[in-house]
Coordinates of C-alpha atoms in Angstrom, one line a residue:
M1 CA -244.8 29.8 49.6
K2 CA -242.6 31.7 47.1
I3 CA -243.9 34.5 44.9
G4 CA -244.2 32.3 41.8
E5 CA -246.5 29.9 43.6
L6 CA -248.6 32.8 45.0
S7 CA -248.8 34.1 41.5
R8 CA -250.0 30.8 40.1
R9 CA -252.5 30.2 42.8
S10 CA -253.9 33.8 42.8
G11 CA -253.8 34.4 39.1
V12 CA -251.9 37.7 39.7
S13 CA -248.6 38.4 38.1
Q14 CA -245.4 38.5 40.2
R15 CA -245.0 42.1 39.3
R16 CA -248.4 43.0 40.6
L17 CA -247.8 41.1 43.8
R18 CA -244.6 43.1 44.4
Y19 CA -246.7 46.3 43.7
Y20 CA -249.3 45.2 46.3
E21 CA -246.4 44.7 48.8
Q22 CA -244.9 48.1 48.0
Q23 CA -248.3 49.7 48.6
G24 CA -248.5 48.0 52.0
L25 CA -251.4 45.7 51.0
L26 CA -249.5 42.4 51.2
T27 CA -246.7 41.2 53.4
S28 CA -244.0 38.6 53.0
E29 CA -241.0 37.4 54.9
R30 CA -237.6 37.6 53.4
A31 CA -235.2 34.6 53.4
P32 CA -231.5 35.3 53.8
S33 CA -231.3 34.5 50.1
G34 CA -233.6 37.5 49.4
Y35 CA -236.6 35.3 48.3
R36 CA -240.0 36.5 49.4
Y37 CA -242.1 33.9 51.3
Y38 CA -245.8 34.4 51.8
R39 CA -248.1 32.7 54.3
E40 CA -251.0 30.5 53.1
E41 CA -253.6 33.3 53.8
A42 CA -251.9 35.5 51.2
V43 CA -254.0 33.8 48.5
T44 CA -257.1 35.0 50.2
V45 CA -255.7 38.5 50.8
V46 CA -254.8 38.8 47.1
A47 CA -258.4 37.8 46.2
Q48 CA -259.7 40.5 48.6
I49 CA -257.4 43.1 47.1
R50 CA -258.6 42.3 43.6
N51 CA -262.3 42.4 44.7
L52 CA -261.8 45.8 46.4
L53 CA -260.0 47.2 43.3
A54 CA -262.8 45.9 41.1
A55 CA -265.2 47.8 43.4
G56 CA -263.4 51.0 42.5
L57 CA -261.3 51.5 45.6
N58 CA -257.7 52.8 45.2
T59 CA -254.8 51.2 47.1
E60 CA -254.9 53.9 49.8
M61 CA -258.5 53.1 50.5
I62 CA -257.8 49.4 50.4
R63 CA -255.1 49.8 53.0
T64 CA -257.9 51.2 55.3
V65 CA -260.5 48.6 54.4
L66 CA -258.4 45.4 54.1
P67 CA -258.0 44.9 57.9
C68 CA -261.8 44.7 58.0
A69 CA -262.1 42.1 55.3
R70 CA -262.6 38.5 56.3
G71 CA -262.9 35.4 54.1
E72 CA -262.7 34.7 50.4
L73 CA -265.0 37.6 49.4
P74 CA -264.7 40.9 51.4
V75 CA -267.1 40.5 54.3
L76 CA -266.5 43.7 56.1
E77 CA -266.5 44.1 59.9
P78 CA -266.8 47.5 61.6
C79 CA -263.4 49.0 62.2
P80 CA -262.1 52.6 62.4
N81 CA -262.7 54.8 59.3
L82 CA -264.4 52.0 57.4
V83 CA -267.8 53.6 57.0
A84 CA -266.3 57.0 56.2
T85 CA -264.0 55.5 53.6
L86 CA -266.8 53.6 51.9
R87 CA -269.1 56.6 51.9
T88 CA -266.4 58.7 50.4
Q89 CA -265.9 56.1 47.6
L90 CA -269.7 55.9 47.0
A91 CA -270.0 59.7 46.8
A92 CA -267.1 59.7 44.2
I93 CA -268.9 57.1 42.2
D94 CA -272.1 59.1 42.3
D95 CA -270.3 62.2 41.1
R96 CA -268.8 60.3 38.2
L97 CA -272.2 58.8 37.3
A98 CA -273.7 62.3 37.2
C99 CA -270.9 63.6 35.0
L100 CA -271.3 60.6 32.7
Q101 CA -275.0 61.2 32.5
Q102 CA -274.4 64.9 31.5
T103 CA -272.0 63.8 28.9
R104 CA -274.4 61.3 27.5
T105 CA -277.2 63.8 27.4
A106 CA -275.0 66.3 25.5
L107 CA -273.9 63.6 23.0
A108 CA -277.5 62.6 22.5
T109 CA -278.5 66.2 21.9
Y110 CA -275.7 66.6 19.3
L111 CA -276.9 63.4 17.5
V112 CA -280.5 64.6 17.4
A113 CA -279.3 67.9 15.9
T114 CA -277.2 66.1 13.2
D115 CA -280.2 64.0 12.2
R116 CA -282.2 67.0 11.2

């Protein structure tokens, strides 16, 4: 299928599909005319990419995790570096949550002080 059809079927812009391809997340074959042609499973791959992005993974991490994803939603199978990649991401989320909690506490303290 051409990029326009993949865009319609996946709900992702053509520009973003090209970006996924530049990042090594999505593959296509080139016709002599220069058109990109995608296999049928590209629709599922794009859905997996979107789910992994929504989970907070960056494209570099997705490149590691994507070969382990199977099916419409990312059902992960053990593969090299998968556990380490996911643990790294989880630790980063925990760090951000701790920072946000500190910021929230500081703001709440300021609000209490201004109410006096």
